[in-house]
CSV table of C-alpha atoms and ligand atoms in Angstrom, one decimal:
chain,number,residue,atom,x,y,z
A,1,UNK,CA,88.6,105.7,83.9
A,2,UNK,CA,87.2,102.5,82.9
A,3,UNK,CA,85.3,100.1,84.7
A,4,UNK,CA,87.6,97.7,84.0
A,5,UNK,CA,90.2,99.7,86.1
A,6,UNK,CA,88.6,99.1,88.9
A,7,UNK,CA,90.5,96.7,91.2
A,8,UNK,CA,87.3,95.5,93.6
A,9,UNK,CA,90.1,93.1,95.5
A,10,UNK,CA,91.0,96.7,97.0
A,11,UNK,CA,88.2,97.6,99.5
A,12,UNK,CA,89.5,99.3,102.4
A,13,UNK,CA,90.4,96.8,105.3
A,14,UNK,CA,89.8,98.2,108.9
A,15,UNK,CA,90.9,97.1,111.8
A,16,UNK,CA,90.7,97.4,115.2
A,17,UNK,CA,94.1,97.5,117.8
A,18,UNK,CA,92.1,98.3,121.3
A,19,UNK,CA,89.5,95.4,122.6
A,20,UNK,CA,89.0,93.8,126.2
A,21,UNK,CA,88.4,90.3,126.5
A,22,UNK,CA,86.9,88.8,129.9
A,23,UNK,CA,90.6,88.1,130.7
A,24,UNK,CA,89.9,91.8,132.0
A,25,UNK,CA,87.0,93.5,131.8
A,26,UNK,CA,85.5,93.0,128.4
A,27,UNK,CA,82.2,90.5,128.7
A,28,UNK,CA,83.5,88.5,125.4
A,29,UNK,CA,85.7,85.4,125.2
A,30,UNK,CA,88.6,85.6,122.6
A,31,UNK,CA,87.0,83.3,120.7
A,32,UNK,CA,84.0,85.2,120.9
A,33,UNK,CA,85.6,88.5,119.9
A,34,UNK,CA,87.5,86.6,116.9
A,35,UNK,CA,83.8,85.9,115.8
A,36,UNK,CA,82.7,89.6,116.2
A,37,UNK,CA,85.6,90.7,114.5
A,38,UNK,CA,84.9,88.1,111.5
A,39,UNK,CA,81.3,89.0,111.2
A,40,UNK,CA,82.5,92.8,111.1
A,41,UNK,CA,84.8,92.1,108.6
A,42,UNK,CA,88.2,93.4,110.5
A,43,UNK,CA,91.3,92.4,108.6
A,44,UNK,CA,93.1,92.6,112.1
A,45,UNK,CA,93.0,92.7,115.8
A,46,UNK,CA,94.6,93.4,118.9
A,47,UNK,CA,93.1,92.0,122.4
A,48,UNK,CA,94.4,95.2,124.9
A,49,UNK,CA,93.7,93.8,127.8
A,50,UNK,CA,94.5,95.7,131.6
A,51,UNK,CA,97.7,94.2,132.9
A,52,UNK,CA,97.1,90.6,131.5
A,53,UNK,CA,97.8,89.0,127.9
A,54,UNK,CA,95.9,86.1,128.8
A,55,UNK,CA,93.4,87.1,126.3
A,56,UNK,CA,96.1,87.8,123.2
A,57,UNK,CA,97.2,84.2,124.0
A,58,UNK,CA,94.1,82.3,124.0
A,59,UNK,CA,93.1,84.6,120.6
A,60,UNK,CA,96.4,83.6,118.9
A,61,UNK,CA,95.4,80.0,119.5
A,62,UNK,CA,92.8,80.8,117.2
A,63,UNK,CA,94.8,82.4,114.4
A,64,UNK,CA,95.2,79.5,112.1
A,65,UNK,CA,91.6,79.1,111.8
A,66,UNK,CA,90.5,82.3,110.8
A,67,UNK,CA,90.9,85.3,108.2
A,68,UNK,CA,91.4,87.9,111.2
A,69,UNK,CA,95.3,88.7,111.4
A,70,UNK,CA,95.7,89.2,115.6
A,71,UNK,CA,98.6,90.8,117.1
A,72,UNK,CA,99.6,90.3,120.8
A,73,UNK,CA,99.3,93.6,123.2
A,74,UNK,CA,98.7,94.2,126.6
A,75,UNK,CA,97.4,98.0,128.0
A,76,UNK,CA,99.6,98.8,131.1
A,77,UNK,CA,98.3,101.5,133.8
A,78,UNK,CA,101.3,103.3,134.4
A,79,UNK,CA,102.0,106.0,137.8
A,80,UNK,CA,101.4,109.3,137.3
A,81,UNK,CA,100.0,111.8,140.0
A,82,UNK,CA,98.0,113.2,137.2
A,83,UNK,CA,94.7,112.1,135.2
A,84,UNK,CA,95.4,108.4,134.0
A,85,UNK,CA,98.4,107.3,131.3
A,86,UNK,CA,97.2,104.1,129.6
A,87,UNK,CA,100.2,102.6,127.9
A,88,UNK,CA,99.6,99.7,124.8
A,89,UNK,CA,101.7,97.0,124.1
A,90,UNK,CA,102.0,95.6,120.6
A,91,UNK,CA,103.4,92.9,118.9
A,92,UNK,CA,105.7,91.5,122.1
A,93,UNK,CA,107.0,88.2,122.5
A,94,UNK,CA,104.2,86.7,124.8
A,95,UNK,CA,106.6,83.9,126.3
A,96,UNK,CA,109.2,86.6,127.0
A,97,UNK,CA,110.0,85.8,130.9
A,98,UNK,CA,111.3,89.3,131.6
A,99,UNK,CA,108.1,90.6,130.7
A,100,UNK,CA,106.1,87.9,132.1
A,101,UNK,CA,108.1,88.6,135.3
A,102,UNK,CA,106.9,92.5,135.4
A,103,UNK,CA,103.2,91.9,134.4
A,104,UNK,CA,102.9,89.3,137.1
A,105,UNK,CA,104.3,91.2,140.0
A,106,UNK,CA,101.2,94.2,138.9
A,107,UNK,CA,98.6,91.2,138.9
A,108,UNK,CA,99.6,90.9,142.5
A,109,UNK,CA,98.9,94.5,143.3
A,110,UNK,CA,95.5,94.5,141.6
A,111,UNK,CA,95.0,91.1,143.9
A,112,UNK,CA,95.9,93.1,147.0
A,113,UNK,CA,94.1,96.3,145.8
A,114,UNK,CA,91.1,94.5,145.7
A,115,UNK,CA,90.6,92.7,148.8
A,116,UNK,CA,91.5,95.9,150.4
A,117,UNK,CA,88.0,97.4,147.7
A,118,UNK,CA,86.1,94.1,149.5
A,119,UNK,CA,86.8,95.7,153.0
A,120,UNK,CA,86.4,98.8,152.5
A,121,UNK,CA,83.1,98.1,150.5
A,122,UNK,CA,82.2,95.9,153.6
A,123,UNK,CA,82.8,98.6,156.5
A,124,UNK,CA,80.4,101.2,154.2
A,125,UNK,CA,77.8,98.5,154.8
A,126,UNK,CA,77.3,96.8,151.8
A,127,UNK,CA,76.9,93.4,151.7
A,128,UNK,CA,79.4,92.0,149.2
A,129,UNK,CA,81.9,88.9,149.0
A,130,UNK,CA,85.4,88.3,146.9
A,131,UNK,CA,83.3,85.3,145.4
A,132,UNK,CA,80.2,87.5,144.3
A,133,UNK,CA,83.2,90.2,142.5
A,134,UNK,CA,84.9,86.5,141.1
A,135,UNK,CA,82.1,85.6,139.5
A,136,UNK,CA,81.0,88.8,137.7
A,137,UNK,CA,84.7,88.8,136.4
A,138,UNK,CA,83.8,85.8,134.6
A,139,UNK,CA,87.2,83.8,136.2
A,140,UNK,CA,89.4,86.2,134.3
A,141,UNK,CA,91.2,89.1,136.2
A,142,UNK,CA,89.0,91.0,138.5
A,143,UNK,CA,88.7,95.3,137.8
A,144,UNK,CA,86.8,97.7,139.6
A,145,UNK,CA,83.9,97.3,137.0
A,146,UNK,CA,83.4,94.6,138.1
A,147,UNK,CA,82.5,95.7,141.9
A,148,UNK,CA,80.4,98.0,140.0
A,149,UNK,CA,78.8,95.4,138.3
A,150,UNK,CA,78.0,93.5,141.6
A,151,UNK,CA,77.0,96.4,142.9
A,152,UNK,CA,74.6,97.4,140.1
A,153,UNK,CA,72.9,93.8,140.0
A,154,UNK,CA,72.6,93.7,144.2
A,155,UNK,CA,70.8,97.2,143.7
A,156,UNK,CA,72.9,99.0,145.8
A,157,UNK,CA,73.6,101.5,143.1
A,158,UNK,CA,71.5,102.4,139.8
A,159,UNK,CA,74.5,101.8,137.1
A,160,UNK,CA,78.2,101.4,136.9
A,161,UNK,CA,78.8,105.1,136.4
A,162,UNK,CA,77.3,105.9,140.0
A,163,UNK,CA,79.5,103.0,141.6
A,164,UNK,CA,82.6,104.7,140.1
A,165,UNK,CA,81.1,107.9,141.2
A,166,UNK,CA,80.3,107.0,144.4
A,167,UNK,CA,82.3,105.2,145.7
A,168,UNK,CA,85.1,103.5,143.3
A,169,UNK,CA,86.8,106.6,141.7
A,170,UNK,CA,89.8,108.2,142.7
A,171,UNK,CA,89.1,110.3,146.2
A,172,UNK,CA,85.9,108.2,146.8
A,173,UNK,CA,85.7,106.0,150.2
A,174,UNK,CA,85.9,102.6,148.2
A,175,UNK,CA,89.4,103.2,146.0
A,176,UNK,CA,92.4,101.9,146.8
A,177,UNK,CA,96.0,102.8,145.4
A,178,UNK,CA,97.2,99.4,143.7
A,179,UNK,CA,101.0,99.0,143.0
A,180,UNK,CA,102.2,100.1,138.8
A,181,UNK,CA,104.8,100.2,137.2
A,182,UNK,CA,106.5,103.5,136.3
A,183,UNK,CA,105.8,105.2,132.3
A,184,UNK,CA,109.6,104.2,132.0
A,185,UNK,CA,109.1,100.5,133.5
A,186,UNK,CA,106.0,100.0,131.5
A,187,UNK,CA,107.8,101.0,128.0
A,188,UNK,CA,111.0,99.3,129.2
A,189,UNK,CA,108.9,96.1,130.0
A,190,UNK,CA,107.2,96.0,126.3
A,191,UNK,CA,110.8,97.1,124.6
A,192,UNK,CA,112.6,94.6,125.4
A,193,UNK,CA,110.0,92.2,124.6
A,194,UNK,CA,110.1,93.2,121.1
A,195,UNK,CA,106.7,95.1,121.5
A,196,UNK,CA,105.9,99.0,120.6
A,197,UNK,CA,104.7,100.7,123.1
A,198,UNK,CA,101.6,103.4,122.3
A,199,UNK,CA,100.3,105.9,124.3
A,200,UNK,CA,96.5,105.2,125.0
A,201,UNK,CA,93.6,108.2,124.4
A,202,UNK,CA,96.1,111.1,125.3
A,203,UNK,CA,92.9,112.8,126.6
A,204,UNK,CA,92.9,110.4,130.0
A,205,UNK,CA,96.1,112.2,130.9
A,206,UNK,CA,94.0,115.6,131.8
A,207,UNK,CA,96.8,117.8,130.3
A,208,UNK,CA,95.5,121.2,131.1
A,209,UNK,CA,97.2,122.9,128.0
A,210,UNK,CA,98.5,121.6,124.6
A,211,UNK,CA,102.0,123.1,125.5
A,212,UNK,CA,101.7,120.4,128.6
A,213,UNK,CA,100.7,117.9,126.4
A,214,UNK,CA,103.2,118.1,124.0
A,215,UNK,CA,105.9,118.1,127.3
A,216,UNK,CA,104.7,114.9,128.5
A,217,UNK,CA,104.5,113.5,125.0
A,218,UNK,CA,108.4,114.5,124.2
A,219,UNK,CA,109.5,113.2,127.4
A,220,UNK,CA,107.9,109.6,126.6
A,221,UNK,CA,109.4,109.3,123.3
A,222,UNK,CA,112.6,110.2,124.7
A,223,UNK,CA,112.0,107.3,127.1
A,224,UNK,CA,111.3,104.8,124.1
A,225,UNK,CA,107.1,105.3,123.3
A,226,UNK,CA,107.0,104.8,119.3
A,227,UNK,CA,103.6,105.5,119.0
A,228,UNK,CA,100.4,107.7,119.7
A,229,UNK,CA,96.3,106.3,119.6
A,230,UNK,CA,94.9,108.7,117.6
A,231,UNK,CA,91.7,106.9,116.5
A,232,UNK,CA,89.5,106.2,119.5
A,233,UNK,CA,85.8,106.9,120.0
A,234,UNK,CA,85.9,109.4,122.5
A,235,UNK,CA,88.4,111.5,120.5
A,236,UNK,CA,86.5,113.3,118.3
A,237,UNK,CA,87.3,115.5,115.2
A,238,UNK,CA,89.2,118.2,117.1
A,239,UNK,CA,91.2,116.2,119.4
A,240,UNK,CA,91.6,113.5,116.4
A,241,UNK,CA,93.1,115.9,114.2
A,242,UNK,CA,95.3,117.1,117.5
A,243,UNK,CA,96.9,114.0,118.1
A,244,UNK,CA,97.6,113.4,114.3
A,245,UNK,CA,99.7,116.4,114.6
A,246,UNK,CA,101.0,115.6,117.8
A,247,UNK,CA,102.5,112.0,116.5
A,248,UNK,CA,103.8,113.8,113.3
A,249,UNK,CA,105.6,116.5,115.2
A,250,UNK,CA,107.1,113.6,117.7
A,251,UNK,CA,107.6,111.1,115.0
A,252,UNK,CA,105.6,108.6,116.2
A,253,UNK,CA,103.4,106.4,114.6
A,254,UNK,CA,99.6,106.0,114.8
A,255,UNK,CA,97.4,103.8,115.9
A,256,UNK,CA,93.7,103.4,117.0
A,257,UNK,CA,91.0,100.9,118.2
A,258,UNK,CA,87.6,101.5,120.1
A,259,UNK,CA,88.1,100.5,123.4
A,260,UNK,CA,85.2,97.6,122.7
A,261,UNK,CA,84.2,96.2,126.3
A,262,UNK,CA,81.7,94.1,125.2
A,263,UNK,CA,78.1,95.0,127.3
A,264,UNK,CA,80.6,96.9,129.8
A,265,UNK,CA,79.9,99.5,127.0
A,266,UNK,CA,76.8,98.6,124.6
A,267,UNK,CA,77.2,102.2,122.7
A,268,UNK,CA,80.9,101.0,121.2
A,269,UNK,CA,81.3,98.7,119.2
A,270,UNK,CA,84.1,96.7,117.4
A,271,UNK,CA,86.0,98.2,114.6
A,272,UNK,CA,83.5,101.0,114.1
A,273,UNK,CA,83.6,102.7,118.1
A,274,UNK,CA,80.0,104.8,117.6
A,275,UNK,CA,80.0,104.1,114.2
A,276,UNK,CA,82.2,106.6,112.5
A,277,UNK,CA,85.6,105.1,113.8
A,278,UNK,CA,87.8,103.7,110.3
A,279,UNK,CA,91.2,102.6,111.6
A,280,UNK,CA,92.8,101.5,108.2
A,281,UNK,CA,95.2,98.3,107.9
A,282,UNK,CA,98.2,100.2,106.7
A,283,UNK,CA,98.9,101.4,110.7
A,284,UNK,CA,99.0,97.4,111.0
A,285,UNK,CA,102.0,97.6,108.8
A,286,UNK,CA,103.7,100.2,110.4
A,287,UNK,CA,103.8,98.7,113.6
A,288,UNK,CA,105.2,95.3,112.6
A,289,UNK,CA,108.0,97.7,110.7
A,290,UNK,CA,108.4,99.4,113.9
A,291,UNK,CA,109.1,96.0,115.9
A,292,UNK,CA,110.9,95.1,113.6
A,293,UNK,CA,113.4,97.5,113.4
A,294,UNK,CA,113.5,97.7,117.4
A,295,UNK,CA,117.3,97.2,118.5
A,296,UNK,CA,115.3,95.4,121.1
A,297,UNK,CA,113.9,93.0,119.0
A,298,UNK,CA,116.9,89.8,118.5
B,1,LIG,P1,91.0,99.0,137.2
B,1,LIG,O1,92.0,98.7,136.1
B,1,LIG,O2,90.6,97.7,137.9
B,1,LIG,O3,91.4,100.0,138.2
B,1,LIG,O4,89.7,99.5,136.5
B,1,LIG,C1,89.8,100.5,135.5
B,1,LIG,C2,88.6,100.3,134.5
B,1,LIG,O5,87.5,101.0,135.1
B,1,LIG,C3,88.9,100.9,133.2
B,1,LIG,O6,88.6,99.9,132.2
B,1,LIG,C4,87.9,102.0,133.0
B,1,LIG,O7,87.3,101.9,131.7
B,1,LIG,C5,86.9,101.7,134.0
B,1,LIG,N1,86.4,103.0,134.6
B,1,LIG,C6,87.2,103.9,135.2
B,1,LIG,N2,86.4,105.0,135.6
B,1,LIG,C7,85.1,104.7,135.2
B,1,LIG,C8,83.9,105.3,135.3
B,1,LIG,N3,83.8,106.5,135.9
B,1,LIG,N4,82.8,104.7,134.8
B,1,LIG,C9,82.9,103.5,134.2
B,1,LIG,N5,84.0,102.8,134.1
B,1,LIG,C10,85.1,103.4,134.6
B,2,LIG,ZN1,88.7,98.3,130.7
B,3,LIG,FE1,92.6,102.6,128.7
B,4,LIG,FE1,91.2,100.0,127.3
């Protein structure tokens, strides 16, 4: 082939469908993400954040002004009374009141959830306030890193893997059950929005087989999930090539982003997770065909 024949307008375009923004726990602004994303050369984006899509708002603010296509999503933490089933959100309408309605009533629980952290915190001894927690969240919502954080920079612990360790993990003296919607709810809630709901890092579930996996998988799908992450740092080869078989077998599409948290999580970063993570554009353009064709979706 000639060198004329090559098209150089055709370099592969990556994206990246799964970032926190200090609207949750990320330590970057949207604007300040947009930026990262530009200077990383991502065609598109998708602010994930826990339980709020304050940050997908304030980004899409931004969309006129810059070459980064964003997409609205959300990352709901749905009941299960095993491991921890992460479901994304993409491409809802953000002023739908339904679905406004049912993130806001979960933004309560986490409120609740963590004054009861604060006392319980308080009675092990430590000296901690709400305003001290406030402040490391950075005014957006508050998450348990962010005790950790406080409790990291008062020295009470050496890192935020030994706060969750100690004391804010699941069976540990400082957690506290918050109030979530159901796997059903949560996929109901982005449906009729106009969203596609994705399962997050099927890993987090702690399936103990593939047989189990594949159970849990078919019974979301039959409940409305339309799509699988597949791509995601922590994944790697075995599990990625897992999951791709996984969506084909279920039909569902694929998706992936690296979970960027900003300094939450200096190893990842945006777009490129550890450095070998290439989500391409095309998955972009199967989602937006999947909400499109949603019989939820006019
Ligand atoms: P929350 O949604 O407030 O309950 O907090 C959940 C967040 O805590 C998620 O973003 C997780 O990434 C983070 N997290 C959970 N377990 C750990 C851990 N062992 N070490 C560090 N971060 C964790
Ligand atoms: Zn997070
Ligand atoms: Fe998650
Ligand atoms: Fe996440």
């Amino acid at each position: 082939m000639s060198l004329l024949h090559v098209n150089t307008s055709q370099k592969p375009a990556y994206v990246d469908l799964h970032i926190h923004s200090t609207a949750s726990d990320g330590t970057l602004s949207p604007k300040e993400i947009i930026e990262t994303a530009e200077k990383a050369g991502l065609r598109a984006i998708a602010i994930a954040d826990h339980d709020t899509v304050e940050g997908s708002v304030e980004a899409l603010q931004y969309q006129d002004s810059s070459s980064v296509e964003i997409l609205s999503a959300i990352e709901i933490s749905a009941s299960v009374d095993y491991g921890a089933m992460h479901i994304l959100g993409y491409l809802m309408r953000l002023d739908d009141t339904a679905f406004r309605r049912a993130v806001g009533v979960v933004q309560e629980g986490r409120v609740n959830r963590n004054r009861q952290i604060i006392t319980r915190l308080q009675d092990l001894g430590f000296d901690i306030s709400y305003d001290e927690v406030s402040g490391a969240s950075g005014g957006g919502q508050i998450g348990r890193p962010h005790f950790a954080q406080v409790l990291v920079n008062k020295g009470f612990v050496q890192n935020i893997d030994e706060a969750f360790i100690k004391f804010l993990r699941k069976g540990r003296p400082a957690y506290v059950e918050r109030y979530r919607l159901t796997p059903v709810d949560a996929m109901q809630t982005i449906l009729q929005a106009g969203g596609v709901p994705v399962l997050a890092h099927p890993f987090t579930l702690n399936a103990k087989t593939e047989g189990d996996l594949d159970r849990i998988v078919a019974g979301l799908k039959q409940a409305g999930l339309k799509g699988l992450e597949v791509y995601y740092p922590a994944h790697g080869p075995v599990r990625t090539a897992q999951y791709e078989s996984l969506a084909h077998r279920h039909e569902l599409l694929i998706t992936g982003g690296s979970d960027f948290h900003g300094a939450l999580k200096p190893e990842i970063h945006m777009g490129f997770g550890r450095g070998d993570l290439r989500i391409p554009y095309r998955l972009v353009e199967e989602l937006k065909q999947s909400a499109s064709s949603s019989k939820y979706s006019d």
